[in-house]
Amino acid sequence: MGFPIRIVNCLLLIVTAILEIIGLVFLILLLSSHCVLGGEYGISVWLYIYFLPGITIQSLVLAIFRLCCNTVGLDPIALAFNFASGIVCLITALVLLVAMIDHCGNEFAYMFYVSGACGLVAGLLHLLNACLCNIYMPNSEWRYLKPSKYSRSNAEQESFM
């Protein structure tokens, strides 16, 4: 029996979606803090709130489809989504965490750290999932990754016959 990569892929996707939801909840709670309302932390929070909801919704939809259909998850779309989402999550979470270095230390500080840490771990899990998709993608799916190369190789094979 082979390595259960589809189970690992599904678990990674579910854990990533849960971490993104937790990060989003803490980020929404932060919007009413006096640090954000007073403009002390603006760009880092707004950059994160701009990208995280879209990535979270896409992760949830992909997780639901992954639970319902066995063929979803190890394809070029999942590879591109996980790679792009991982990079965006890492950058925005790091911006939020770097902005927190000089935080004033009030009662909202832990929310910044929890939200940023969840986004950072979710970004790393997205990249790990993208690597798994890249390694274990079925051969039949590879032709969709570079359709021009596939059609060119088919044309060359037909010319030799």
Short mmCIF file of N, CA and C in Angstrom, two decimals:
data_model
loop_
_atom_site.label_atom_id
_atom_site.label_comp_id
_atom_site.label_asym_id
_atom_site.label_seq_id
_atom_site.Cartn_x
_atom_site.Cartn_y
_atom_site.Cartn_z
N MET A 1 0.85 -1.18 0.00
CA MET A 1 0.00 0.00 0.00
C MET A 1 0.88 1.23 0.00
N GLY A 2 0.53 2.21 -0.80
CA GLY A 2 1.32 3.41 -0.94
C GLY A 2 1.12 4.39 0.20
N PHE A 3 1.91 5.42 0.15
CA PHE A 3 1.86 6.48 1.15
C PHE A 3 0.52 7.22 1.01
N PRO A 4 -0.22 7.44 2.09
CA PRO A 4 -1.55 8.07 2.00
C PRO A 4 -1.44 9.59 1.84
N ILE A 5 -0.92 10.03 0.71
CA ILE A 5 -0.66 11.46 0.50
C ILE A 5 -1.96 12.26 0.44
N ARG A 6 -3.02 11.65 -0.05
CA ARG A 6 -4.30 12.38 -0.11
C ARG A 6 -4.83 12.69 1.29
N ILE A 7 -4.60 11.80 2.24
CA ILE A 7 -5.03 12.05 3.62
C ILE A 7 -4.19 13.17 4.22
N VAL A 8 -2.89 13.13 3.98
CA VAL A 8 -2.00 14.19 4.47
C VAL A 8 -2.38 15.53 3.85
N ASN A 9 -2.67 15.52 2.56
CA ASN A 9 -3.09 16.73 1.85
C ASN A 9 -4.37 17.30 2.45
N CYS A 10 -5.32 16.43 2.73
CA CYS A 10 -6.60 16.85 3.30
C CYS A 10 -6.41 17.39 4.72
N LEU A 11 -5.61 16.72 5.53
CA LEU A 11 -5.36 17.18 6.90
C LEU A 11 -4.64 18.52 6.91
N LEU A 12 -3.66 18.67 6.04
CA LEU A 12 -2.96 19.96 5.95
C LEU A 12 -3.91 21.08 5.56
N LEU A 13 -4.78 20.80 4.64
CA LEU A 13 -5.75 21.80 4.19
C LEU A 13 -6.73 22.17 5.30
N ILE A 14 -7.20 21.20 6.05
CA ILE A 14 -8.13 21.48 7.14
C ILE A 14 -7.45 22.25 8.26
N VAL A 15 -6.24 21.85 8.64
CA VAL A 15 -5.50 22.56 9.69
C VAL A 15 -5.20 23.99 9.25
N THR A 16 -4.84 24.17 7.99
CA THR A 16 -4.58 25.51 7.47
C THR A 16 -5.83 26.38 7.53
N ALA A 17 -6.96 25.83 7.14
CA ALA A 17 -8.22 26.58 7.17
C ALA A 17 -8.59 26.95 8.61
N ILE A 18 -8.38 26.04 9.55
CA ILE A 18 -8.69 26.34 10.96
C ILE A 18 -7.78 27.45 11.48
N LEU A 19 -6.49 27.37 11.17
CA LEU A 19 -5.57 28.43 11.60
C LEU A 19 -5.94 29.78 10.99
N GLU A 20 -6.33 29.78 9.74
CA GLU A 20 -6.73 31.03 9.10
C GLU A 20 -8.00 31.59 9.73
N ILE A 21 -8.93 30.74 10.09
CA ILE A 21 -10.16 31.21 10.76
C ILE A 21 -9.82 31.82 12.11
N ILE A 22 -8.96 31.15 12.88
CA ILE A 22 -8.55 31.69 14.18
C ILE A 22 -7.85 33.03 14.01
N GLY A 23 -6.94 33.10 13.05
CA GLY A 23 -6.24 34.36 12.79
C GLY A 23 -7.20 35.46 12.37
N LEU A 24 -8.19 35.12 11.56
CA LEU A 24 -9.16 36.10 11.10
C LEU A 24 -10.06 36.58 12.24
N VAL A 25 -10.46 35.67 13.12
CA VAL A 25 -11.29 36.07 14.27
C VAL A 25 -10.54 37.05 15.15
N PHE A 26 -9.29 36.74 15.48
CA PHE A 26 -8.50 37.66 16.30
C PHE A 26 -8.23 38.97 15.58
N LEU A 27 -8.08 38.92 14.28
CA LEU A 27 -7.87 40.15 13.52
C LEU A 27 -9.12 41.01 13.52
N ILE A 28 -10.29 40.41 13.40
CA ILE A 28 -11.54 41.17 13.45
C ILE A 28 -11.73 41.78 14.84
N LEU A 29 -11.38 41.03 15.89
CA LEU A 29 -11.45 41.59 17.24
C LEU A 29 -10.50 42.77 17.41
N LEU A 30 -9.40 42.75 16.71
CA LEU A 30 -8.42 43.84 16.80
C LEU A 30 -8.92 45.14 16.18
N LEU A 31 -9.83 45.04 15.23
CA LEU A 31 -10.29 46.24 14.54
C LEU A 31 -10.96 47.24 15.48
N SER A 32 -11.49 46.75 16.60
CA SER A 32 -12.13 47.66 17.54
C SER A 32 -11.20 48.08 18.68
N SER A 33 -9.93 47.69 18.62
CA SER A 33 -8.99 48.09 19.67
C SER A 33 -8.60 49.55 19.49
N HIS A 34 -8.21 50.18 20.58
CA HIS A 34 -7.85 51.59 20.50
C HIS A 34 -6.54 51.80 19.75
N CYS A 35 -5.70 50.76 19.63
CA CYS A 35 -4.46 50.87 18.86
C CYS A 35 -4.76 51.05 17.37
N VAL A 36 -5.72 50.27 16.87
CA VAL A 36 -6.07 50.35 15.46
C VAL A 36 -6.96 51.57 15.20
N LEU A 37 -7.95 51.80 16.07
CA LEU A 37 -8.84 52.95 15.89
C LEU A 37 -8.09 54.27 16.02
N GLY A 38 -7.05 54.30 16.84
CA GLY A 38 -6.26 55.52 17.00
C GLY A 38 -5.22 55.72 15.92
N GLY A 39 -5.07 54.74 15.03
CA GLY A 39 -4.13 54.89 13.93
C GLY A 39 -2.70 54.50 14.28
N GLU A 40 -2.50 53.91 15.46
CA GLU A 40 -1.15 53.50 15.86
C GLU A 40 -0.66 52.35 14.98
N TYR A 41 -1.56 51.43 14.68
CA TYR A 41 -1.25 50.32 13.78
C TYR A 41 -2.27 50.33 12.66
N GLY A 42 -1.90 50.84 11.54
CA GLY A 42 -2.83 50.96 10.44
C GLY A 42 -2.48 50.07 9.27
N ILE A 43 -1.35 50.34 8.64
CA ILE A 43 -1.00 49.65 7.41
C ILE A 43 -0.84 48.15 7.62
N SER A 44 -0.17 47.75 8.69
CA SER A 44 0.06 46.32 8.91
C SER A 44 -1.26 45.57 9.12
N VAL A 45 -2.16 46.16 9.86
CA VAL A 45 -3.45 45.51 10.12
C VAL A 45 -4.31 45.53 8.87
N TRP A 46 -4.36 46.65 8.16
CA TRP A 46 -5.22 46.75 6.99
C TRP A 46 -4.70 45.90 5.83
N LEU A 47 -3.39 45.75 5.73
CA LEU A 47 -2.83 44.85 4.71
C LEU A 47 -3.25 43.41 4.99
N TYR A 48 -3.20 43.03 6.24
CA TYR A 48 -3.57 41.68 6.65
C TYR A 48 -5.08 41.44 6.47
N ILE A 49 -5.89 42.42 6.84
CA ILE A 49 -7.34 42.26 6.73
C ILE A 49 -7.78 42.30 5.26
N TYR A 50 -6.97 42.88 4.41
CA TYR A 50 -7.31 42.93 2.99
C TYR A 50 -7.15 41.56 2.33
N PHE A 51 -6.12 40.81 2.70
CA PHE A 51 -5.83 39.54 2.03
C PHE A 51 -6.37 38.31 2.76
N LEU A 52 -6.34 38.30 4.08
CA LEU A 52 -6.68 37.09 4.83
C LEU A 52 -8.11 36.59 4.62
N PRO A 53 -9.14 37.43 4.57
CA PRO A 53 -10.49 36.87 4.37
C PRO A 53 -10.66 36.13 3.04
N GLY A 54 -10.10 36.65 1.97
CA GLY A 54 -10.19 35.97 0.68
C GLY A 54 -9.49 34.63 0.67
N ILE A 55 -8.31 34.59 1.26
CA ILE A 55 -7.57 33.33 1.34
C ILE A 55 -8.30 32.33 2.22
N THR A 56 -8.88 32.81 3.31
CA THR A 56 -9.61 31.93 4.22
C THR A 56 -10.83 31.33 3.54
N ILE A 57 -11.58 32.15 2.83
CA ILE A 57 -12.77 31.64 2.13
C ILE A 57 -12.37 30.62 1.07
N GLN A 58 -11.30 30.90 0.32
CA GLN A 58 -10.85 29.94 -0.69
C GLN A 58 -10.37 28.64 -0.04
N SER A 59 -9.69 28.75 1.09
CA SER A 59 -9.24 27.55 1.80
C SER A 59 -10.42 26.72 2.29
N LEU A 60 -11.45 27.39 2.81
CA LEU A 60 -12.64 26.68 3.26
C LEU A 60 -13.36 25.97 2.11
N VAL A 61 -13.49 26.66 0.99
CA VAL A 61 -14.14 26.06 -0.17
C VAL A 61 -13.33 24.86 -0.67
N LEU A 62 -12.02 25.02 -0.74
CA LEU A 62 -11.17 23.91 -1.18
C LEU A 62 -11.24 22.75 -0.19
N ALA A 63 -11.29 23.05 1.10
CA ALA A 63 -11.39 21.98 2.12
C ALA A 63 -12.72 21.24 2.00
N ILE A 64 -13.80 21.97 1.76
CA ILE A 64 -15.11 21.33 1.60
C ILE A 64 -15.12 20.45 0.34
N PHE A 65 -14.57 20.99 -0.76
CA PHE A 65 -14.50 20.18 -1.98
C PHE A 65 -13.58 18.98 -1.79
N ARG A 66 -12.52 19.18 -1.02
CA ARG A 66 -11.56 18.09 -0.78
C ARG A 66 -12.21 16.97 0.03
N LEU A 67 -13.08 17.33 0.99
CA LEU A 67 -13.77 16.33 1.78
C LEU A 67 -14.83 15.59 0.96
N CYS A 68 -15.44 16.29 -0.01
CA CYS A 68 -16.51 15.69 -0.79
C CYS A 68 -16.01 14.92 -2.02
N CYS A 69 -14.90 15.34 -2.58
CA CYS A 69 -14.39 14.73 -3.81
C CYS A 69 -12.95 14.25 -3.59
N ASN A 70 -12.67 13.05 -3.99
CA ASN A 70 -11.33 12.51 -3.83
C ASN A 70 -10.32 13.07 -4.81
N THR A 71 -10.78 13.59 -5.93
CA THR A 71 -9.85 14.01 -6.97
C THR A 71 -9.34 15.44 -6.79
N VAL A 72 -9.91 16.19 -5.87
CA VAL A 72 -9.51 17.58 -5.66
C VAL A 72 -8.33 17.61 -4.70
N GLY A 73 -7.39 18.52 -4.94
CA GLY A 73 -6.32 18.73 -3.98
C GLY A 73 -4.93 18.50 -4.51
N LEU A 74 -4.74 17.58 -5.41
CA LEU A 74 -3.43 17.33 -5.99
C LEU A 74 -3.49 17.65 -7.48
N ASP A 75 -3.73 18.90 -7.78
CA ASP A 75 -3.85 19.34 -9.16
C ASP A 75 -3.16 20.68 -9.33
N PRO A 76 -2.99 21.15 -10.56
CA PRO A 76 -2.30 22.42 -10.78
C PRO A 76 -2.98 23.62 -10.12
N ILE A 77 -4.30 23.60 -10.02
CA ILE A 77 -5.00 24.72 -9.39
C ILE A 77 -4.68 24.77 -7.90
N ALA A 78 -4.69 23.62 -7.25
CA ALA A 78 -4.35 23.56 -5.83
C ALA A 78 -2.89 23.95 -5.61
N LEU A 79 -2.01 23.55 -6.52
CA LEU A 79 -0.60 23.92 -6.43
C LEU A 79 -0.44 25.42 -6.50
N ALA A 80 -1.07 26.05 -7.49
CA ALA A 80 -0.96 27.50 -7.65
C ALA A 80 -1.61 28.24 -6.48
N PHE A 81 -2.76 27.77 -6.05
CA PHE A 81 -3.44 28.42 -4.93
C PHE A 81 -2.61 28.33 -3.66
N ASN A 82 -2.10 27.15 -3.34
CA ASN A 82 -1.32 26.99 -2.11
C ASN A 82 -0.03 27.79 -2.16
N PHE A 83 0.61 27.83 -3.30
CA PHE A 83 1.85 28.59 -3.41
C PHE A 83 1.58 30.09 -3.24
N ALA A 84 0.61 30.61 -3.97
CA ALA A 84 0.30 32.05 -3.89
C ALA A 84 -0.22 32.42 -2.50
N SER A 85 -1.11 31.61 -1.95
CA SER A 85 -1.66 31.90 -0.62
C SER A 85 -0.59 31.82 0.45
N GLY A 86 0.32 30.87 0.31
CA GLY A 86 1.40 30.75 1.28
C GLY A 86 2.30 31.96 1.28
N ILE A 87 2.66 32.44 0.11
CA ILE A 87 3.52 33.63 0.02
C ILE A 87 2.80 34.85 0.59
N VAL A 88 1.54 35.04 0.23
CA VAL A 88 0.78 36.21 0.71
C VAL A 88 0.58 36.13 2.22
N CYS A 89 0.24 34.96 2.74
CA CYS A 89 0.07 34.82 4.20
C CYS A 89 1.37 35.09 4.94
N LEU A 90 2.46 34.56 4.42
CA LEU A 90 3.75 34.80 5.08
C LEU A 90 4.11 36.28 5.10
N ILE A 91 3.96 36.95 3.97
CA ILE A 91 4.33 38.37 3.89
C ILE A 91 3.45 39.22 4.80
N THR A 92 2.14 39.03 4.73
CA THR A 92 1.26 39.88 5.53
C THR A 92 1.38 39.58 7.02
N ALA A 93 1.55 38.31 7.38
CA ALA A 93 1.71 37.97 8.80
C ALA A 93 3.05 38.50 9.33
N LEU A 94 4.09 38.41 8.53
CA LEU A 94 5.38 38.95 8.97
C LEU A 94 5.33 40.47 9.12
N VAL A 95 4.62 41.15 8.23
CA VAL A 95 4.47 42.60 8.37
C VAL A 95 3.76 42.93 9.68
N LEU A 96 2.72 42.18 10.00
CA LEU A 96 2.00 42.40 11.26
C LEU A 96 2.88 42.10 12.46
N LEU A 97 3.63 41.02 12.41
CA LEU A 97 4.48 40.66 13.55
C LEU A 97 5.67 41.60 13.71
N VAL A 98 6.23 42.08 12.61
CA VAL A 98 7.33 43.04 12.70
C VAL A 98 6.83 44.37 13.25
N ALA A 99 5.62 44.76 12.88
CA ALA A 99 5.04 45.99 13.42
C ALA A 99 4.80 45.87 14.92
N MET A 100 4.66 44.65 15.41
CA MET A 100 4.38 44.43 16.83
C MET A 100 5.62 44.50 17.71
N ILE A 101 6.79 44.63 17.12
CA ILE A 101 8.03 44.66 17.92
C ILE A 101 7.99 45.80 18.94
N ASP A 102 7.49 46.94 18.52
CA ASP A 102 7.45 48.11 19.42
C ASP A 102 6.05 48.35 19.98
N HIS A 103 5.29 47.30 20.20
CA HIS A 103 3.92 47.47 20.69
C HIS A 103 3.95 48.04 22.10
N CYS A 104 2.94 48.81 22.40
CA CYS A 104 2.88 49.49 23.69
C CYS A 104 2.63 48.55 24.86
N GLY A 105 2.18 47.33 24.59
CA GLY A 105 2.01 46.35 25.65
C GLY A 105 0.68 46.43 26.37
N ASN A 106 -0.36 46.83 25.68
CA ASN A 106 -1.66 46.89 26.34
C ASN A 106 -2.36 45.54 26.28
N GLU A 107 -3.64 45.52 26.63
CA GLU A 107 -4.37 44.26 26.72
C GLU A 107 -4.66 43.62 25.37
N PHE A 108 -4.44 44.33 24.27
CA PHE A 108 -4.70 43.77 22.94
C PHE A 108 -3.45 43.15 22.31
N ALA A 109 -2.33 43.19 22.97
CA ALA A 109 -1.07 42.71 22.38
C ALA A 109 -1.14 41.23 22.01
N TYR A 110 -1.75 40.42 22.86
CA TYR A 110 -1.79 38.99 22.56
C TYR A 110 -2.61 38.70 21.30
N MET A 111 -3.61 39.54 21.00
CA MET A 111 -4.41 39.34 19.80
C MET A 111 -3.57 39.55 18.54
N PHE A 112 -2.69 40.55 18.58
CA PHE A 112 -1.79 40.78 17.46
C PHE A 112 -0.90 39.55 17.24
N TYR A 113 -0.34 39.05 18.32
CA TYR A 113 0.57 37.92 18.22
C TYR A 113 -0.13 36.64 17.79
N VAL A 114 -1.31 36.37 18.31
CA VAL A 114 -2.04 35.16 17.93
C VAL A 114 -2.45 35.23 16.46
N SER A 115 -2.96 36.36 16.03
CA SER A 115 -3.38 36.51 14.65
C SER A 115 -2.19 36.39 13.70
N GLY A 116 -1.10 37.04 14.02
CA GLY A 116 0.09 36.97 13.17
C GLY A 116 0.71 35.59 13.16
N ALA A 117 0.77 34.94 14.32
CA ALA A 117 1.35 33.59 14.40
C ALA A 117 0.50 32.58 13.63
N CYS A 118 -0.82 32.70 13.74
CA CYS A 118 -1.69 31.79 12.98
C CYS A 118 -1.52 31.99 11.48
N GLY A 119 -1.40 33.24 11.05
CA GLY A 119 -1.17 33.52 9.64
C GLY A 119 0.18 33.02 9.17
N LEU A 120 1.19 33.14 10.01
CA LEU A 120 2.53 32.68 9.66
C LEU A 120 2.56 31.16 9.52
N VAL A 121 1.98 30.46 10.46
CA VAL A 121 1.94 28.99 10.39
C VAL A 121 1.07 28.53 9.23
N ALA A 122 -0.05 29.22 9.00
CA ALA A 122 -0.91 28.87 7.86
C ALA A 122 -0.17 29.07 6.54
N GLY A 123 0.61 30.14 6.45
CA GLY A 123 1.41 30.36 5.24
C GLY A 123 2.43 29.26 5.02
N LEU A 124 3.09 28.84 6.09
CA LEU A 124 4.05 27.73 5.97
C LEU A 124 3.36 26.43 5.58
N LEU A 125 2.17 26.18 6.13
CA LEU A 125 1.43 24.97 5.76
C LEU A 125 0.94 25.02 4.31
N HIS A 126 0.57 26.22 3.85
CA HIS A 126 0.21 26.37 2.43
C HIS A 126 1.40 26.01 1.54
N LEU A 127 2.58 26.51 1.89
CA LEU A 127 3.76 26.20 1.09
C LEU A 127 4.12 24.71 1.16
N LEU A 128 3.96 24.11 2.32
CA LEU A 128 4.20 22.67 2.45
C LEU A 128 3.21 21.89 1.59
N ASN A 129 1.97 22.31 1.60
CA ASN A 129 0.96 21.65 0.78
C ASN A 129 1.25 21.83 -0.71
N ALA A 130 1.76 23.01 -1.09
CA ALA A 130 2.13 23.24 -2.49
C ALA A 130 3.28 22.31 -2.89
N CYS A 131 4.23 22.11 -1.99
CA CYS A 131 5.33 21.18 -2.29
C CYS A 131 4.82 19.75 -2.43
N LEU A 132 3.90 19.35 -1.56
CA LEU A 132 3.31 18.02 -1.67
C LEU A 132 2.54 17.86 -2.98
N CYS A 133 1.81 18.91 -3.37
CA CYS A 133 1.08 18.86 -4.64
C CYS A 133 2.06 18.72 -5.80
N ASN A 134 3.17 19.43 -5.72
CA ASN A 134 4.17 19.39 -6.79
C ASN A 134 4.81 18.01 -6.89
N ILE A 135 5.09 17.40 -5.76
CA ILE A 135 5.77 16.10 -5.77
C ILE A 135 4.83 14.96 -6.14
N TYR A 136 3.64 14.95 -5.56
CA TYR A 136 2.74 13.81 -5.70
C TYR A 136 1.60 14.02 -6.69
N MET A 137 1.67 15.05 -7.51
CA MET A 137 0.61 15.28 -8.50
C MET A 137 0.61 14.13 -9.51
N PRO A 138 -0.56 13.57 -9.81
CA PRO A 138 -0.61 12.48 -10.80
C PRO A 138 -0.09 12.94 -12.16
N ASN A 139 0.48 11.99 -12.89
CA ASN A 139 1.06 12.33 -14.20
C ASN A 139 0.01 12.88 -15.16
N SER A 140 -1.22 12.43 -15.04
CA SER A 140 -2.27 12.92 -15.93
C SER A 140 -2.57 14.40 -15.70
N GLU A 141 -2.25 14.92 -14.51
CA GLU A 141 -2.51 16.33 -14.21
C GLU A 141 -1.39 17.25 -14.70
N TRP A 142 -0.21 16.72 -14.92
CA TRP A 142 0.92 17.56 -15.30
C TRP A 142 0.70 18.28 -16.62
N ARG A 143 -0.05 17.68 -17.51
CA ARG A 143 -0.26 18.33 -18.82
C ARG A 143 -1.05 19.62 -18.69
N TYR A 144 -1.84 19.76 -17.61
CA TYR A 144 -2.60 20.99 -17.41
C TYR A 144 -1.74 22.10 -16.83
N LEU A 145 -0.60 21.74 -16.28
CA LEU A 145 0.28 22.74 -15.69
C LEU A 145 0.95 23.58 -16.78
N LYS A 146 1.33 22.95 -17.88
CA LYS A 146 1.93 23.64 -19.02
C LYS A 146 1.28 23.13 -20.29
N PRO A 147 0.09 23.64 -20.62
CA PRO A 147 -0.62 23.08 -21.78
C PRO A 147 0.10 23.34 -23.09
N SER A 148 0.83 24.45 -23.24
CA SER A 148 1.51 24.72 -24.50
C SER A 148 2.63 23.72 -24.73
N LYS A 149 3.34 23.36 -23.67
CA LYS A 149 4.40 22.38 -23.79
C LYS A 149 3.83 21.00 -24.13
N TYR A 150 2.68 20.67 -23.56
CA TYR A 150 2.05 19.38 -23.82
C TYR A 150 1.58 19.30 -25.28
N SER A 151 0.98 20.35 -25.79
CA SER A 151 0.50 20.33 -27.17
C SER A 151 1.66 20.30 -28.14
N ARG A 152 2.77 20.96 -27.81
CA ARG A 152 3.96 20.96 -28.66
C ARG A 152 4.57 19.56 -28.70
N SER A 153 4.63 18.87 -27.57
CA SER A 153 5.20 17.53 -27.55
C SER A 153 4.30 16.54 -28.28
N ASN A 154 2.97 16.73 -28.21
CA ASN A 154 2.05 15.87 -28.97
C ASN A 154 2.21 16.08 -30.46
N ALA A 155 2.41 17.33 -30.90
CA ALA A 155 2.59 17.63 -32.31
C ALA A 155 3.88 16.99 -32.83
N GLU A 156 4.93 17.00 -31.99
CA GLU A 156 6.19 16.39 -32.40
C GLU A 156 6.05 14.87 -32.50
N GLN A 157 5.32 14.27 -31.58
CA GLN A 157 5.12 12.83 -31.61
C GLN A 157 4.30 12.42 -32.83
N GLU A 158 3.30 13.20 -33.18
CA GLU A 158 2.47 12.88 -34.33
C GLU A 158 3.24 13.05 -35.63
N SER A 159 4.20 13.99 -35.69
CA SER A 159 4.97 14.19 -36.91
C SER A 159 5.94 13.03 -37.15
N PHE A 160 6.35 12.34 -36.11
CA PHE A 160 7.24 11.20 -36.28
C PHE A 160 6.48 9.95 -36.72
N MET A 161 5.19 9.91 -36.54
CA MET A 161 4.42 8.71 -36.89
C MET A 161 3.98 8.73 -38.29
#
